[in-house]
Short mmCIF file of C-alpha atoms and ligand atoms in Angstrom, two decimals:
data_model
loop_
_atom_site.label_atom_id
_atom_site.label_comp_id
_atom_site.label_asym_id
_atom_site.label_seq_id
_atom_site.Cartn_x
_atom_site.Cartn_y
_atom_site.Cartn_z
CA UNK A 1 96.70 30.19 152.36
CA UNK A 2 94.49 28.93 149.57
CA UNK A 3 94.76 30.97 146.41
CA UNK A 4 92.83 29.51 143.52
CA UNK A 5 91.94 31.60 140.51
CA UNK A 6 88.42 30.22 140.53
CA UNK A 7 87.85 31.29 144.15
CA UNK A 8 88.72 34.94 143.52
CA UNK A 9 85.88 37.35 142.84
CA UNK A 10 87.70 38.89 139.94
CA UNK A 11 88.19 42.62 139.61
CA UNK A 12 91.47 42.40 137.70
CA UNK A 13 91.54 43.39 134.08
CA UNK A 14 92.05 41.40 130.87
CA UNK A 15 94.97 42.03 128.52
CA UNK A 16 94.99 41.19 124.82
CA UNK A 17 98.19 41.63 122.88
CA UNK A 18 97.92 41.00 119.16
CA UNK A 19 100.65 41.05 116.58
CA UNK A 20 102.90 43.36 118.58
CA UNK A 21 106.28 44.20 117.04
CA UNK A 22 108.88 46.68 118.23
CA UNK A 23 112.07 47.50 116.39
CA UNK A 24 114.88 49.61 117.85
CA UNK A 25 117.60 51.18 115.75
CA UNK A 26 120.91 50.77 117.50
CA UNK A 27 124.15 51.98 115.93
CA UNK A 28 122.73 51.85 112.41
CA UNK A 29 121.20 48.39 112.64
CA UNK A 30 117.74 47.13 113.55
CA UNK A 31 117.06 45.17 116.74
CA UNK A 32 113.80 43.22 116.67
CA UNK A 33 112.95 43.51 120.38
CA UNK A 34 109.53 41.96 119.70
CA UNK A 35 108.16 40.40 116.53
CA UNK A 36 104.51 39.55 116.07
CA UNK A 37 103.80 38.70 119.71
CA UNK A 38 100.25 37.74 120.59
CA UNK A 39 99.03 36.68 124.00
CA UNK A 40 95.97 37.00 126.18
CA UNK A 41 95.83 37.38 129.95
CA UNK A 42 92.56 36.63 131.70
CA UNK A 43 91.04 38.84 134.41
CA UNK A 44 92.58 38.04 137.79
CA UNK A 45 95.35 35.87 136.37
CA UNK A 46 98.97 35.89 137.58
CA UNK A 47 101.20 35.31 134.56
CA UNK A 48 104.94 35.46 134.05
CA UNK A 49 106.94 36.48 131.01
CA UNK A 50 110.03 34.32 131.30
CA UNK A 51 113.14 34.29 129.17
CA UNK A 52 116.80 35.14 128.89
CA UNK A 53 118.09 38.69 128.90
CA UNK A 54 117.31 40.57 125.71
CA UNK A 55 114.21 38.63 124.61
CA UNK A 56 111.94 41.67 124.87
CA UNK A 57 110.31 41.10 128.28
CA UNK A 58 110.79 44.67 129.52
CA UNK A 59 109.78 46.09 126.15
CA UNK A 60 106.56 44.06 126.32
CA UNK A 61 105.84 45.27 129.83
CA UNK A 62 106.54 48.90 128.91
CA UNK A 63 104.11 48.63 125.98
CA UNK A 64 101.40 47.18 128.26
CA UNK A 65 102.11 49.98 130.76
CA UNK A 66 101.79 52.62 128.03
CA UNK A 67 105.41 53.73 128.51
CA UNK A 68 106.31 52.66 124.95
CA UNK A 69 104.33 52.15 121.73
CA UNK A 70 104.53 49.15 119.39
CA UNK A 71 105.56 49.66 115.75
CA UNK A 72 102.87 47.18 114.73
CA UNK A 73 99.98 45.45 116.46
CA UNK A 74 98.15 46.60 119.53
CA UNK A 75 97.76 46.05 123.23
CA UNK A 76 94.21 46.16 124.56
CA UNK A 77 93.62 46.38 128.31
CA UNK A 78 90.06 45.95 129.47
CA UNK A 79 88.70 46.64 126.01
CA UNK A 80 90.69 49.83 125.28
CA UNK A 81 93.90 50.24 123.26
CA UNK A 82 96.78 51.32 125.51
CA UNK A 83 98.16 54.68 124.34
CA UNK A 84 99.58 56.19 127.53
CA UNK A 85 100.32 55.29 131.17
CA UNK A 86 97.32 55.05 133.49
CA UNK A 87 96.71 54.85 137.23
CA UNK A 88 94.76 51.66 136.54
CA UNK A 89 98.08 49.97 135.68
CA UNK A 90 100.66 49.89 138.47
CA UNK A 91 104.31 49.26 137.59
CA UNK A 92 107.20 48.01 139.77
CA UNK A 93 110.75 47.89 138.40
CA UNK A 94 113.84 46.04 139.60
CA UNK A 95 115.08 49.21 141.29
CA UNK A 96 112.56 50.75 143.67
CA UNK A 97 112.54 54.27 142.15
CA UNK A 98 111.29 55.80 145.42
CA UNK A 99 111.89 59.54 145.76
CA UNK A 100 114.85 59.78 148.15
CA UNK A 101 113.75 63.03 149.82
CA UNK A 102 110.32 61.64 150.81
CA UNK A 103 109.47 59.18 153.56
CA UNK A 104 107.97 55.79 152.78
CA UNK A 105 104.54 57.12 153.77
CA UNK A 106 104.93 60.20 151.56
CA UNK A 107 106.13 58.13 148.61
CA UNK A 108 103.03 55.93 148.77
CA UNK A 109 100.78 58.94 149.39
CA UNK A 110 102.16 60.68 146.31
CA UNK A 111 100.82 57.86 144.15
CA UNK A 112 97.34 58.89 145.31
CA UNK A 113 97.57 62.56 144.41
CA UNK A 114 95.16 62.12 141.49
CA UNK A 115 92.95 59.54 143.19
CA UNK A 116 89.31 60.60 143.46
CA UNK A 117 89.24 60.26 147.26
CA UNK A 118 89.61 62.76 150.11
CA UNK A 119 92.70 63.24 152.27
CA UNK A 120 91.31 60.92 154.99
CA UNK A 121 90.72 58.19 152.41
CA UNK A 122 94.24 58.60 151.09
CA UNK A 123 95.82 58.38 154.53
CA UNK A 124 93.72 55.30 155.33
CA UNK A 125 94.77 53.62 152.07
CA UNK A 126 98.45 54.33 152.76
CA UNK A 127 98.17 52.87 156.27
CA UNK A 128 96.36 49.80 154.93
CA UNK A 129 99.07 49.20 152.34
CA UNK A 130 102.00 49.76 154.67
CA UNK A 131 100.39 47.28 157.04
CA UNK A 132 99.84 44.84 154.19
CA UNK A 133 103.49 44.96 153.11
CA UNK A 134 104.78 44.92 156.70
CA UNK A 135 106.21 48.44 156.69
CA UNK A 136 103.99 50.20 159.25
CA UNK A 137 106.94 50.66 161.60
CA UNK A 138 108.97 52.31 158.80
CA UNK A 139 106.37 54.77 157.54
CA UNK A 140 108.59 57.70 158.53
CA UNK A 141 111.83 56.22 157.18
CA UNK A 142 113.59 57.58 154.10
CA UNK A 143 114.46 55.15 151.27
CA UNK A 144 118.18 55.10 152.14
CA UNK A 145 117.26 53.77 155.60
CA UNK A 146 115.56 50.69 154.13
CA UNK A 147 116.97 47.30 153.13
CA UNK A 148 116.56 46.12 149.54
CA UNK A 149 113.55 43.98 150.43
CA UNK A 150 111.89 46.80 152.35
CA UNK A 151 112.42 49.21 149.45
CA UNK A 152 110.75 46.80 147.05
CA UNK A 153 107.87 46.34 149.50
CA UNK A 154 107.44 50.13 149.53
CA UNK A 155 107.56 50.23 145.72
CA UNK A 156 104.89 47.53 145.55
CA UNK A 157 102.73 49.42 148.08
CA UNK A 158 103.09 52.57 145.97
CA UNK A 159 102.08 50.73 142.78
CA UNK A 160 99.03 49.21 144.50
CA UNK A 161 97.92 52.44 146.20
CA UNK A 162 95.55 53.71 143.47
CA UNK A 163 93.92 50.25 143.35
CA UNK A 164 95.16 49.38 139.84
CA UNK A 165 93.37 46.55 138.09
CA UNK A 166 96.63 45.44 136.52
CA UNK A 167 99.99 45.15 138.27
CA UNK A 168 103.07 45.02 136.04
CA UNK A 169 106.24 43.75 137.68
CA UNK A 170 109.62 43.94 135.90
CA UNK A 171 111.95 41.63 137.82
CA UNK A 172 110.85 43.25 141.08
CA UNK A 173 112.79 40.78 143.20
CA UNK A 174 115.76 40.40 140.86
CA UNK A 175 118.24 42.36 142.97
CA UNK A 176 117.39 40.68 146.30
CA UNK A 177 119.22 37.91 148.16
CA UNK A 178 117.59 34.51 147.80
CA UNK A 179 116.11 34.39 151.32
CA UNK A 180 114.45 37.81 151.02
CA UNK A 181 113.42 36.93 147.53
CA UNK A 182 111.51 33.78 148.51
CA UNK A 183 109.87 35.60 151.42
CA UNK A 184 108.67 38.35 149.08
CA UNK A 185 107.39 35.79 146.60
CA UNK A 186 105.03 34.54 149.32
CA UNK A 187 104.04 38.13 150.06
CA UNK A 188 103.30 38.82 146.40
CA UNK A 189 100.84 35.93 146.42
CA UNK A 190 99.18 37.31 149.52
CA UNK A 191 98.88 40.78 147.92
CA UNK A 192 97.53 39.29 144.72
CA UNK A 193 94.85 37.51 146.72
CA UNK A 194 94.02 40.60 148.80
CA UNK A 195 93.99 43.19 146.00
CA UNK A 196 92.47 40.92 143.35
CA UNK A 197 94.55 42.44 140.54
CA UNK A 198 95.72 40.85 137.34
CA UNK A 199 99.50 40.45 137.57
CA UNK A 200 102.02 40.27 134.72
CA UNK A 201 105.51 39.63 136.04
CA UNK A 202 108.74 39.63 134.08
CA UNK A 203 111.39 37.27 135.39
CA UNK A 204 114.33 35.19 134.21
CA UNK A 205 113.96 32.87 137.21
CA UNK A 206 112.13 29.66 136.25
CA UNK A 207 111.44 28.64 139.85
CA UNK A 208 109.95 32.05 140.64
CA UNK A 209 107.68 31.85 137.59
CA UNK A 210 106.44 28.36 138.50
CA UNK A 211 106.00 29.26 142.18
CA UNK A 212 103.84 32.30 141.46
CA UNK A 213 102.05 32.03 138.16
CA UNK A 214 98.86 30.56 136.76
CA UNK A 215 100.59 30.54 133.39
CA UNK A 216 104.14 31.04 132.20
CA UNK A 217 104.90 32.57 128.78
CA UNK A 218 108.38 31.46 127.74
CA UNK A 219 110.00 33.98 125.41
CA UNK A 220 113.00 33.73 123.11
CA UNK A 221 115.29 36.43 121.74
CA UNK A 222 116.30 37.72 118.28
CA UNK A 223 113.56 38.37 117.45
CA UNK A 224 111.71 38.50 120.76
CA UNK A 225 108.64 36.25 120.66
CA UNK A 226 106.66 33.73 122.70
CA UNK A 227 108.16 30.26 122.38
CA UNK A 228 105.72 28.33 124.61
CA UNK A 229 102.94 28.71 127.15
CA UNK A 230 102.81 26.57 130.29
CA UNK A 231 99.74 26.16 132.46
CA UNK A 232 100.70 25.80 136.11
CA UNK A 233 97.78 23.90 137.60
CA UNK A 234 99.57 23.08 140.87
CA UNK A 235 97.38 24.35 143.75
CA UNK A 236 98.63 27.16 146.01
CA UNK A 237 100.51 27.24 148.30
CA UNK A 238 103.12 25.48 146.17
CA UNK A 239 106.09 23.57 147.48
CA UNK A 240 109.28 23.86 145.46
CA UNK A 241 110.25 20.26 146.26
CA UNK A 242 107.02 18.57 145.13
CA UNK A 243 107.36 16.24 142.17
CA UNK A 244 104.97 18.13 139.88
CA UNK A 245 106.72 21.43 140.69
CA UNK A 246 110.15 19.98 139.94
CA UNK A 247 108.94 18.31 136.74
CA UNK A 248 107.39 21.50 135.37
CA UNK A 249 110.44 23.57 136.27
CA UNK A 250 112.60 21.05 134.41
CA UNK A 251 110.37 21.10 131.29
CA UNK A 252 110.68 24.87 131.12
CA UNK A 253 114.43 24.74 131.76
CA UNK A 254 114.76 22.22 128.91
CA UNK A 255 113.09 24.62 126.50
CA UNK A 256 115.32 27.49 127.62
CA UNK A 257 118.39 25.28 127.30
CA UNK A 258 117.43 24.25 123.74
CA UNK A 259 116.84 27.90 122.92
CA UNK A 260 120.26 28.90 124.26
CA UNK A 261 121.99 26.14 122.28
CA UNK A 262 120.18 27.14 119.08
CA UNK A 263 121.15 30.78 119.64
CA UNK A 264 124.82 29.82 120.10
CA UNK A 265 124.77 27.78 116.89
CA UNK A 266 123.35 30.66 114.86
CA UNK A 267 125.73 33.27 116.29
N1 ADP B 1 115.27 51.98 124.20
C1 ADP B 1 115.97 51.07 123.52
N2 ADP B 1 116.81 51.42 122.52
C2 ADP B 1 117.48 50.52 121.81
N3 ADP B 1 117.40 49.18 122.01
C3 ADP B 1 116.59 48.76 122.98
C4 ADP B 1 115.83 49.67 123.80
N4 ADP B 1 115.12 48.93 124.68
C5 ADP B 1 115.41 47.64 124.44
N5 ADP B 1 116.30 47.53 123.42
C6 ADP B 1 116.84 46.28 122.87
O1 ADP B 1 115.74 45.41 122.64
C7 ADP B 1 116.04 44.08 123.03
C8 ADP B 1 115.06 43.63 124.11
O2 ADP B 1 115.31 44.40 125.28
P1 ADP B 1 114.47 44.20 126.62
O3 ADP B 1 113.03 44.32 126.32
O4 ADP B 1 115.04 45.13 127.62
O5 ADP B 1 114.80 42.68 126.99
P2 ADP B 1 114.70 41.91 128.38
O6 ADP B 1 113.89 42.73 129.32
O7 ADP B 1 114.06 40.59 128.01
O8 ADP B 1 116.11 41.71 128.85
C9 ADP B 1 117.49 44.09 123.50
O9 ADP B 1 118.31 43.69 122.44
C10 ADP B 1 117.73 45.54 123.86
O10 ADP B 1 119.08 45.90 123.68
MG1 MG B 2 114.40 43.52 131.18
#
């Protein structure tokens, strides 16, 4: 598989985040989940937001999705300020959030209920996606009959169903065993290539970020902000044992390690 950003006829959207801050009030005190975060994602890019727990990754993703609003700054997707959720932005969380009383097919179909296509078009899109994520044989299964990996595949199919131009992933593989996880990482790349979406993925797994992304935004907590940006120019498909892969992973780990030490010293 050859996935190069340059070779993709881009239909994914751009994302511009400028000066975004978000403060939560918890038990009478302020938590700076994000402070003055600015970043730009190019159309068709696969980027990761990487950092330790609590550095504001999910908050950032929720703001981009339109599920939360910043206290300051703005998030512009494809030229328009995000104010509410939209079908043009698909979201996948760590837990699959499939409706337990519906089959896999019905769960994916439900995501198309507002799509401007007829019933035949909807059914065809569902079949295409289930095939793409390897779940054709489980179309009639209920979520409790699926393994963790299969559930996440179904959740990804559901998010992609309305042909979003931006796919937002919040640790979508975080709860999976390592074997399933690395298999799904390969599948995510295949889907990215096929659907030509822009992908923003939240992860705390350095190897996952380097394996998948064109760029990695390393975040730090208290207050949540971007500490560094790494270009991953290693061609796809990447091999986790190659020297340039290992070296980049180590550089990012070093930053995270320094961050953790600094945080301990200031606690
Ligand atoms: N709805 C909320 N109410 C109060 N505090 C929140 C809320 N959401 C997030 N936070 C706080 O904001 C910080 C960042 O959280 P989050 O974005 O979930 O981080 P991450 O996804 O990187 O682990 C944390 O300290 C968290 O406790
Ligand atoms: Mg999170």
